[in-house]
């Protein structure tokens, strides 16, 4: 959807010397949803950037403990951000703000943030459950896929 919208806008702008207001907005808001869903997917796969130099020197139980601490800290931050994102969404609904080009309630697009943080919290709880089980069972903790070794 993003590629088609941006591609059509490029053709319109450079071939027809005309561009629409809605094309840029559709691409922007689709990208915002894509990013917030991607955050939750990255939590699931433990793909966020992290510094793991010290983790190589820890036992599997120690790694699980460090990952659990990290997940709890990230969950606390995500819950805090979830609260404030709902507050922002409620303000937008209260005042009825609309987008400039599409003339659609901006709340539909601001809802991407609490939606993303809700998914992120869900994935963090899954990660905590998985790591807790690995730590109690003496198994190696899931470290995610590595791009570089």
GROMACS .gro file of N, CA and C in nm:
model
  447
    1UNK      N    1   0.082  -0.118   0.000
    1UNK     CA    2   0.000   0.000   0.000
    1UNK      C    3   0.087   0.126   0.000
    2UNK      N    4   0.191   0.123   0.083
    2UNK     CA    5   0.279   0.240   0.090
    2UNK      C    6   0.352   0.260  -0.042
    3UNK      N    7   0.404   0.152  -0.097
    3UNK     CA    8   0.480   0.161  -0.222
    3UNK      C    9   0.391   0.207  -0.337
    4UNK      N   10   0.271   0.153  -0.345
    4UNK     CA   11   0.178   0.193  -0.452
    4UNK      C   12   0.140   0.340  -0.439
    5UNK      N   13   0.111   0.383  -0.318
    5UNK     CA   14   0.072   0.522  -0.296
    5UNK      C   15   0.185   0.618  -0.330
    6UNK      N   16   0.304   0.589  -0.280
    6UNK     CA   17   0.417   0.678  -0.308
    6UNK      C   18   0.454   0.673  -0.456
    7UNK      N   19   0.449   0.553  -0.516
    7UNK     CA   20   0.478   0.542  -0.659
    7UNK      C   21   0.381   0.622  -0.744
    8UNK      N   22   0.253   0.614  -0.711
    8UNK     CA   23   0.154   0.691  -0.788
    8UNK      C   24   0.173   0.842  -0.767
    9UNK      N   25   0.212   0.881  -0.647
    9UNK     CA   26   0.237   1.023  -0.621
    9UNK      C   27   0.359   1.074  -0.698
   10UNK      N   28   0.461   0.992  -0.709
   10UNK     CA   29   0.580   1.031  -0.786
   10UNK      C   30   0.543   1.047  -0.933
   11UNK      N   31   0.466   0.952  -0.986
   11UNK     CA   32   0.422   0.962  -1.126
   11UNK      C   33   0.335   1.086  -1.147
   12UNK      N   34   0.244   1.109  -1.057
   12UNK     CA   35   0.157   1.227  -1.070
   12UNK      C   36   0.237   1.357  -1.066
   13UNK      N   37   0.332   1.362  -0.976
   13UNK     CA   38   0.407   1.485  -0.958
   13UNK      C   39   0.500   1.513  -1.075
   14UNK      N   40   0.571   1.411  -1.124
   14UNK     CA   41   0.672   1.435  -1.227
   14UNK      C   42   0.621   1.415  -1.369
   15UNK      N   43   0.517   1.336  -1.388
   15UNK     CA   44   0.464   1.316  -1.523
   15UNK      C   45   0.347   1.411  -1.549
   16UNK      N   46   0.256   1.420  -1.455
   16UNK     CA   47   0.137   1.501  -1.474
   16UNK      C   48   0.149   1.642  -1.414
   17UNK      N   49   0.258   1.668  -1.345
   17UNK     CA   50   0.278   1.797  -1.275
   17UNK      C   51   0.162   1.829  -1.180
   18UNK      N   52   0.114   1.726  -1.114
   18UNK     CA   53   0.003   1.740  -1.021
   18UNK      C   54   0.026   1.642  -0.906
   19UNK      N   55   0.003   1.685  -0.787
   19UNK     CA   56   0.011   1.593  -0.673
   19UNK      C   57  -0.111   1.614  -0.585
   20UNK      N   58  -0.149   1.509  -0.519
   20UNK     CA   59  -0.265   1.518  -0.431
   20UNK      C   60  -0.220   1.534  -0.286
   21UNK      N   61  -0.309   1.585  -0.205
   21UNK     CA   62  -0.279   1.601  -0.063
   21UNK      C   63  -0.292   1.465   0.007
   22UNK      N   64  -0.387   1.385  -0.036
   22UNK     CA   65  -0.416   1.262   0.035
   22UNK      C   66  -0.307   1.156   0.019
   23UNK      N   67  -0.235   1.156  -0.091
   23UNK     CA   68  -0.135   1.052  -0.115
   23UNK      C   69  -0.025   1.050  -0.010
   24UNK      N   70   0.024   1.167   0.021
   24UNK     CA   71   0.130   1.177   0.122
   24UNK      C   72   0.077   1.137   0.259
   25UNK      N   73  -0.046   1.174   0.289
   25UNK     CA   74  -0.104   1.139   0.420
   25UNK      C   75  -0.129   0.990   0.433
   26UNK      N   76  -0.179   0.928   0.329
   26UNK     CA   77  -0.203   0.784   0.333
   26UNK      C   78  -0.072   0.710   0.358
   27UNK      N   79   0.032   0.748   0.286
   27UNK     CA   80   0.162   0.683   0.304
   27UNK      C   81   0.217   0.707   0.445
   28UNK      N   82   0.203   0.827   0.495
   28UNK     CA   83   0.255   0.860   0.629
   28UNK      C   84   0.184   0.778   0.736
   29UNK      N   85   0.052   0.774   0.730
   29UNK     CA   86  -0.021   0.703   0.835
   29UNK      C   87  -0.008   0.552   0.823
   30UNK      N   88   0.005   0.501   0.701
   30UNK     CA   89   0.031   0.358   0.684
   30UNK      C   90   0.168   0.322   0.741
   31UNK      N   91   0.264   0.410   0.720
   31UNK     CA   92   0.398   0.387   0.774
   31UNK      C   93   0.397   0.390   0.926
   32UNK      N   94   0.318   0.477   0.985
   32UNK     CA   95   0.309   0.483   1.131
   32UNK      C   96   0.255   0.352   1.187
   33UNK      N   97   0.150   0.297   1.126
   33UNK     CA   98   0.098   0.167   1.171
   33UNK      C   99   0.202   0.058   1.151
   34UNK      N  100   0.271   0.062   1.038
   34UNK     CA  101   0.375  -0.037   1.009
   34UNK      C  102   0.483  -0.036   1.117
   35UNK      N  103   0.525   0.081   1.156
   35UNK     CA  104   0.631   0.093   1.258
   35UNK      C  105   0.585   0.036   1.391
   36UNK      N  106   0.465   0.070   1.435
   36UNK     CA  107   0.421   0.025   1.567
   36UNK      C  108   0.394  -0.125   1.571
   37UNK      N  109   0.348  -0.181   1.461
   37UNK     CA  110   0.333  -0.327   1.455
   37UNK      C  111   0.471  -0.392   1.451
   38UNK      N  112   0.565  -0.327   1.383
   38UNK     CA  113   0.702  -0.377   1.376
   38UNK      C  114   0.772  -0.377   1.511
   39UNK      N  115   0.740  -0.280   1.596
   39UNK     CA  116   0.799  -0.276   1.730
   39UNK      C  117   0.760  -0.403   1.806
   40UNK      N  118   0.634  -0.439   1.800
   40UNK     CA  119   0.588  -0.560   1.870
   40UNK      C  120   0.650  -0.686   1.810
   41UNK      N  121   0.664  -0.689   1.679
   41UNK     CA  122   0.728  -0.805   1.614
   41UNK      C  123   0.874  -0.815   1.655
   42UNK      N  124   0.941  -0.703   1.668
   42UNK     CA  125   1.082  -0.704   1.710
   42UNK      C  126   1.096  -0.750   1.855
   43UNK      N  127   1.000  -0.716   1.939
   43UNK     CA  128   1.004  -0.765   2.078
   43UNK      C  129   0.989  -0.916   2.079
   44UNK      N  130   0.899  -0.968   1.997
   44UNK     CA  131   0.878  -1.113   1.990
   44UNK      C  132   1.006  -1.186   1.950
   45UNK      N  133   1.077  -1.130   1.851
   45UNK     CA  134   1.197  -1.195   1.799
   45UNK      C  135   1.324  -1.151   1.870
   46UNK      N  136   1.309  -1.066   1.970
   46UNK     CA  137   1.421  -1.007   2.044
   46UNK      C  138   1.520  -0.945   1.946
   47UNK      N  139   1.466  -0.862   1.858
   47UNK     CA  140   1.545  -0.803   1.750
   47UNK      C  141   1.580  -0.657   1.772
   48UNK      N  142   1.545  -0.602   1.886
   48UNK     CA  143   1.583  -0.463   1.914
   48UNK      C  144   1.733  -0.455   1.938
   49UNK      N  145   1.788  -0.339   1.912
   49UNK     CA  146   1.931  -0.319   1.932
   49UNK      C  147   1.963  -0.330   2.080
   50UNK      N  148   2.069  -0.404   2.111
   50UNK     CA  149   2.110  -0.418   2.250
   50UNK      C  150   2.261  -0.440   2.254
   51UNK      N  151   2.318  -0.409   2.367
   51UNK     CA  152   2.460  -0.432   2.388
   51UNK      C  153   2.471  -0.559   2.472
   52UNK      N  154   2.528  -0.662   2.413
   52UNK     CA  155   2.530  -0.792   2.479
   52UNK      C  156   2.671  -0.844   2.506
   53UNK      N  157   2.766  -0.755   2.519
   53UNK     CA  158   2.904  -0.797   2.541
   53UNK      C  159   2.918  -0.877   2.670
   54UNK      N  160   2.858  -0.828   2.777
   54UNK     CA  161   2.872  -0.896   2.906
   54UNK      C  162   2.792  -1.026   2.913
   55UNK      N  163   2.691  -1.039   2.830
   55UNK     CA  164   2.608  -1.160   2.835
   55UNK      C  165   2.687  -1.285   2.796
   56UNK      N  166   2.793  -1.269   2.718
   56UNK     CA  167   2.873  -1.385   2.676
   56UNK      C  168   2.946  -1.449   2.793
   57UNK      N  169   2.963  -1.375   2.901
   57UNK     CA  170   3.037  -1.426   3.017
   57UNK      C  171   2.944  -1.482   3.125
   58UNK      N  172   2.815  -1.479   3.102
   58UNK     CA  173   2.719  -1.525   3.203
   58UNK      C  174   2.673  -1.667   3.174
   59UNK      N  175   2.628  -1.732   3.278
   59UNK     CA  176   2.568  -1.865   3.263
   59UNK      C  177   2.430  -1.850   3.198
   60UNK      N  178   2.372  -1.960   3.149
   60UNK     CA  179   2.237  -1.950   3.092
   60UNK      C  180   2.135  -1.893   3.191
   61UNK      N  181   2.149  -1.927   3.317
   61UNK     CA  182   2.057  -1.874   3.418
   61UNK      C  183   2.080  -1.723   3.438
   62UNK      N  184   2.205  -1.681   3.435
   62UNK     CA  185   2.237  -1.539   3.448
   62UNK      C  186   2.186  -1.459   3.329
   63UNK      N  187   2.198  -1.516   3.208
   63UNK     CA  188   2.145  -1.450   3.088
   63UNK      C  189   1.994  -1.434   3.099
   64UNK      N  190   1.928  -1.540   3.143
   64UNK     CA  191   1.782  -1.534   3.157
   64UNK      C  192   1.743  -1.427   3.257
   65UNK      N  193   1.818  -1.417   3.366
   65UNK     CA  194   1.789  -1.316   3.468
   65UNK      C  195   1.805  -1.175   3.411
   66UNK      N  196   1.912  -1.152   3.336
   66UNK     CA  197   1.935  -1.020   3.275
   66UNK      C  198   1.826  -0.989   3.173
   67UNK      N  199   1.789  -1.087   3.092
   67UNK     CA  200   1.682  -1.064   2.995
   67UNK      C  201   1.549  -1.036   3.064
   68UNK      N  202   1.523  -1.105   3.175
   68UNK     CA  203   1.401  -1.078   3.251
   68UNK      C  204   1.399  -0.936   3.306
   69UNK      N  205   1.511  -0.891   3.359
   69UNK     CA  206   1.518  -0.754   3.409
   69UNK      C  207   1.491  -0.656   3.295
   70UNK      N  208   1.555  -0.679   3.180
   70UNK     CA  209   1.534  -0.592   3.064
   70UNK      C  210   1.390  -0.591   3.018
   71UNK      N  211   1.327  -0.708   3.018
   71UNK     CA  212   1.187  -0.716   2.977
   71UNK      C  213   1.095  -0.643   3.074
   72UNK      N  214   1.123  -0.655   3.204
   72UNK     CA  215   1.041  -0.584   3.303
   72UNK      C  216   1.058  -0.433   3.292
   73UNK      N  217   1.179  -0.387   3.268
   73UNK     CA  218   1.202  -0.243   3.250
   73UNK      C  219   1.130  -0.194   3.125
   74UNK      N  220   1.143  -0.270   3.017
   74UNK     CA  221   1.076  -0.232   2.892
   74UNK      C  222   0.925  -0.235   2.908
   75UNK      N  223   0.873  -0.331   2.984
   75UNK     CA  224   0.730  -0.338   3.009
   75UNK      C  225   0.683  -0.216   3.089
   76UNK      N  226   0.761  -0.174   3.187
   76UNK     CA  227   0.723  -0.055   3.265
   76UNK      C  228   0.720   0.069   3.176
   77UNK      N  229   0.819   0.083   3.090
   77UNK     CA  230   0.822   0.198   2.998
   77UNK      C  231   0.705   0.190   2.900
   78UNK      N  232   0.678   0.070   2.848
   78UNK     CA  233   0.568   0.053   2.753
   78UNK      C  234   0.433   0.083   2.818
   79UNK      N  235   0.414   0.042   2.942
   79UNK     CA  236   0.288   0.071   3.011
   79UNK      C  237   0.272   0.220   3.036
   80UNK      N  238   0.381   0.287   3.070
   80UNK     CA  239   0.377   0.431   3.090
   80UNK      C  240   0.343   0.502   2.958
   81UNK      N  241   0.409   0.460   2.852
   81UNK     CA  242   0.381   0.520   2.720
   81UNK      C  243   0.240   0.487   2.674
   82UNK      N  244   0.191   0.367   2.707
   82UNK     CA  245   0.055   0.329   2.671
   82UNK      C  246  -0.046   0.423   2.739
   83UNK      N  247  -0.023   0.452   2.865
   83UNK     CA  248  -0.111   0.543   2.938
   83UNK      C  249  -0.116   0.680   2.871
   84UNK      N  250   0.001   0.736   2.842
   84UNK     CA  251   0.005   0.870   2.783
   84UNK      C  252  -0.045   0.870   2.639
   85UNK      N  253  -0.028   0.759   2.568
   85UNK     CA  254  -0.081   0.755   2.431
   85UNK      C  255  -0.233   0.750   2.432
   86UNK      N  256  -0.293   0.684   2.531
   86UNK     CA  257  -0.438   0.686   2.543
   86UNK      C  258  -0.487   0.827   2.579
   87UNK      N  259  -0.408   0.896   2.661
   87UNK     CA  260  -0.443   1.033   2.697
   87UNK      C  261  -0.443   1.123   2.573
   88UNK      N  262  -0.343   1.109   2.489
   88UNK     CA  263  -0.335   1.186   2.365
   88UNK      C  264  -0.451   1.152   2.272
   89UNK      N  265  -0.482   1.024   2.263
   89UNK     CA  266  -0.594   0.980   2.179
   89UNK      C  267  -0.726   1.037   2.231
   90UNK      N  268  -0.745   1.036   2.362
   90UNK     CA  269  -0.869   1.090   2.420
   90UNK      C  270  -0.881   1.240   2.393
   91UNK      N  271  -0.771   1.312   2.400
   91UNK     CA  272  -0.773   1.455   2.370
   91UNK      C  273  -0.811   1.480   2.226
   92UNK      N  274  -0.758   1.400   2.136
   92UNK     CA  275  -0.791   1.415   1.994
   92UNK      C  276  -0.939   1.386   1.969
   93UNK      N  277  -0.991   1.285   2.035
   93UNK     CA  278  -1.134   1.253   2.020
   93UNK      C  279  -1.220   1.365   2.078
   94UNK      N  280  -1.178   1.417   2.193
   94UNK     CA  281  -1.254   1.523   2.259
   94UNK      C  282  -1.267   1.648   2.172
   95UNK      N  283  -1.158   1.687   2.107
   95UNK     CA  284  -1.159   1.809   2.028
   95UNK      C  285  -1.194   1.784   1.881
   96UNK      N  286  -1.203   1.659   1.840
   96UNK     CA  287  -1.247   1.626   1.705
   96UNK      C  288  -1.154   1.670   1.594
   97UNK      N  289  -1.024   1.660   1.617
   97UNK     CA  290  -0.929   1.702   1.514
   97UNK      C  291  -0.933   1.607   1.394
   98UNK      N  292  -0.917   1.666   1.276
   98UNK     CA  293  -0.919   1.588   1.152
   98UNK      C  294  -0.789   1.611   1.076
   99UNK      N  295  -0.757   1.519   0.986
   99UNK     CA  296  -0.637   1.535   0.904
   99UNK      C  297  -0.662   1.642   0.798
  100UNK      N  298  -0.555   1.700   0.748
  100UNK     CA  299  -0.568   1.810   0.653
  100UNK      C  300  -0.617   1.764   0.516
  101UNK      N  301  -0.560   1.656   0.465
  101UNK     CA  302  -0.594   1.614   0.330
  101UNK      C  303  -0.712   1.521   0.322
  102UNK      N  304  -0.715   1.422   0.408
  102UNK     CA  305  -0.819   1.320   0.402
  102UNK      C  306  -0.948   1.362   0.471
  103UNK      N  307  -0.939   1.457   0.563
  103UNK     CA  308  -1.054   1.503   0.641
  103UNK      C  309  -1.118   1.388   0.720
  104UNK      N  310  -1.033   1.301   0.771
  104UNK     CA  311  -1.076   1.189   0.855
  104UNK      C  312  -1.032   1.222   0.997
  105UNK      N  313  -1.107   1.173   1.094
  105UNK     CA  314  -1.072   1.197   1.234
  105UNK      C  315  -0.929   1.149   1.260
  106UNK      N  316  -0.850   1.237   1.316
  106UNK     CA  317  -0.709   1.205   1.341
  106UNK      C  318  -0.695   1.096   1.446
  107UNK      N  319  -0.799   1.072   1.522
  107UNK     CA  320  -0.796   0.968   1.624
  107UNK      C  321  -0.768   0.831   1.563
  108UNK      N  322  -0.814   0.807   1.441
  108UNK     CA  323  -0.788   0.679   1.375
  108UNK      C  324  -0.639   0.655   1.358
  109UNK      N  325  -0.565   0.760   1.334
  109UNK     CA  326  -0.422   0.746   1.311
  109UNK      C  327  -0.343   0.755   1.441
  110UNK      N  328  -0.392   0.835   1.535
  110UNK     CA  329  -0.328   0.839   1.667
  110UNK      C  330  -0.349   0.708   1.742
  111UNK      N  331  -0.450   0.632   1.705
  111UNK     CA  332  -0.476   0.503   1.769
  111UNK      C  333  -0.365   0.402   1.740
  112UNK      N  334  -0.282   0.430   1.641
  112UNK     CA  335  -0.171   0.340   1.610
  112UNK      C  336  -0.074   0.327   1.728
  113UNK      N  337  -0.056   0.434   1.802
  113UNK     CA  338   0.040   0.433   1.912
  113UNK      C  339  -0.008   0.345   2.028
  114UNK      N  340  -0.130   0.364   2.081
  114UNK     CA  341  -0.174   0.272   2.187
  114UNK      C  342  -0.189   0.128   2.136
  115UNK      N  343  -0.229   0.113   2.010
  115UNK     CA  344  -0.237  -0.021   1.952
  115UNK      C  345  -0.100  -0.087   1.953
  116UNK      N  346   0.001  -0.014   1.910
  116UNK     CA  347   0.137  -0.067   1.907
  116UNK      C  348   0.190  -0.099   2.045
  117UNK      N  349   0.164  -0.011   2.142
  117UNK     CA  350   0.212  -0.036   2.277
  117UNK      C  351   0.135  -0.151   2.343
  118UNK      N  352   0.007  -0.168   2.309
  118UNK     CA  353  -0.068  -0.282   2.361
  118UNK      C  354  -0.009  -0.412   2.308
  119UNK      N  355   0.020  -0.416   2.178
  119UNK     CA  356   0.085  -0.535   2.120
  119UNK      C  357   0.222  -0.558   2.183
  120UNK      N  358   0.296  -0.450   2.205
  120UNK     CA  359   0.429  -0.461   2.264
  120UNK      C  360   0.420  -0.517   2.406
  121UNK      N  361   0.326  -0.469   2.485
  121UNK     CA  362   0.307  -0.521   2.621
  121UNK      C  363   0.271  -0.670   2.618
  122UNK      N  364   0.185  -0.707   2.525
  122UNK     CA  365   0.148  -0.848   2.511
  122UNK      C  366   0.270  -0.933   2.478
  123UNK      N  367   0.351  -0.887   2.383
  123UNK     CA  368   0.472  -0.961   2.344
  123UNK      C  369   0.574  -0.964   2.457
  124UNK      N  370   0.584  -0.857   2.534
  124UNK     CA  371   0.676  -0.857   2.649
  124UNK      C  372   0.632  -0.957   2.755
  125UNK      N  373   0.502  -0.965   2.779
  125UNK     CA  374   0.452  -1.064   2.875
  125UNK      C  375   0.481  -1.206   2.826
  126UNK      N  376   0.467  -1.229   2.695
  126UNK     CA  377   0.504  -1.359   2.639
  126UNK      C  378   0.652  -1.387   2.658
  127UNK      N  379   0.734  -1.286   2.635
  127UNK     CA  380   0.879  -1.302   2.649
  127UNK      C  381   0.917  -1.330   2.794
  128UNK      N  382   0.853  -1.260   2.887
  128UNK     CA  383   0.880  -1.283   3.029
  128UNK      C  384   0.841  -1.426   3.068
  129UNK      N  385   0.726  -1.470   3.020
  129UNK     CA  386   0.680  -1.607   3.048
  129UNK      C  387   0.778  -1.709   2.992
  130UNK      N  388   0.824  -1.688   2.868
  130UNK     CA  389   0.919  -1.779   2.803
  130UNK      C  390   1.051  -1.781   2.879
  131UNK      N  391   1.104  -1.662   2.913
  131UNK     CA  392   1.233  -1.655   2.982
  131UNK      C  393   1.225  -1.713   3.123
  132UNK      N  394   1.113  -1.691   3.190
  132UNK     CA  395   1.095  -1.747   3.324
  132UNK      C  396   1.095  -1.899   3.318
  133UNK      N  397   1.024  -1.954   3.219
  133UNK     CA  398   1.023  -2.099   3.203
  133UNK      C  399   1.160  -2.155   3.169
  134UNK      N  400   1.234  -2.084   3.084
  134UNK     CA  401   1.369  -2.128   3.049
  134UNK      C  402   1.461  -2.123   3.170
  135UNK      N  403   1.450  -2.018   3.249
  135UNK     CA  404   1.535  -2.004   3.367
  135UNK      C  405   1.504  -2.112   3.470
  136UNK      N  406   1.376  -2.137   3.492
  136UNK     CA  407   1.338  -2.241   3.590
  136UNK      C  408   1.372  -2.380   3.542
  137UNK      N  409   1.364  -2.400   3.409
  137UNK     CA  410   1.394  -2.532   3.354
  137UNK      C  411   1.542  -2.556   3.327
  138UNK      N  412   1.624  -2.454   3.349
  138UNK     CA  413   1.767  -2.470   3.326
  138UNK      C  414   1.806  -2.469   3.179
  139UNK      N  415   1.716  -2.425   3.093
  139UNK     CA  416   1.745  -2.420   2.949
  139UNK      C  417   1.809  -2.288   2.913
  140UNK      N  418   1.874  -2.287   2.798
  140UNK     CA  419   1.932  -2.163   2.746
  140UNK      C  420   1.819  -2.070   2.704
  141UNK      N  421   1.832  -1.943   2.737
  141UNK     CA  422   1.729  -1.845   2.707
  141UNK      C  423   1.731  -1.812   2.558
  142UNK      N  424   1.615  -1.780   2.505
  142UNK     CA  425   1.605  -1.738   2.364
  142UNK      C  426   1.673  -1.602   2.349
  143UNK      N  427   1.772  -1.594   2.260
  143UNK     CA  428   1.846  -1.470   2.242
  143UNK      C  429   1.813  -1.400   2.112
  144UNK      N  430   1.726  -1.457   2.033
  144UNK     CA  431   1.691  -1.395   1.906
  144UNK      C  432   1.790  -1.433   1.797
  145UNK      N  433   1.757  -1.395   1.677
  145UNK     CA  434   1.847  -1.421   1.565
  145UNK      C  435   1.951  -1.310   1.557
  146UNK      N  436   2.072  -1.347   1.519
  146UNK     CA  437   2.180  -1.249   1.511
  146UNK      C  438   2.211  -1.217   1.366
  147UNK      N  439   2.234  -1.091   1.341
  147UNK     CA  440   2.278  -1.050   1.208
  147UNK      C  441   2.428  -1.065   1.194
  148UNK      N  442   2.499  -1.035   1.301
  148UNK     CA  443   2.645  -1.039   1.300
  148UNK      C  444   2.695  -1.117   1.420
  149UNK      N  445   2.804  -1.187   1.405
  149UNK     CA  446   2.864  -1.258   1.519
  149UNK      C  447   2.998  -1.199   1.554
   0.00000   0.00000   0.00000
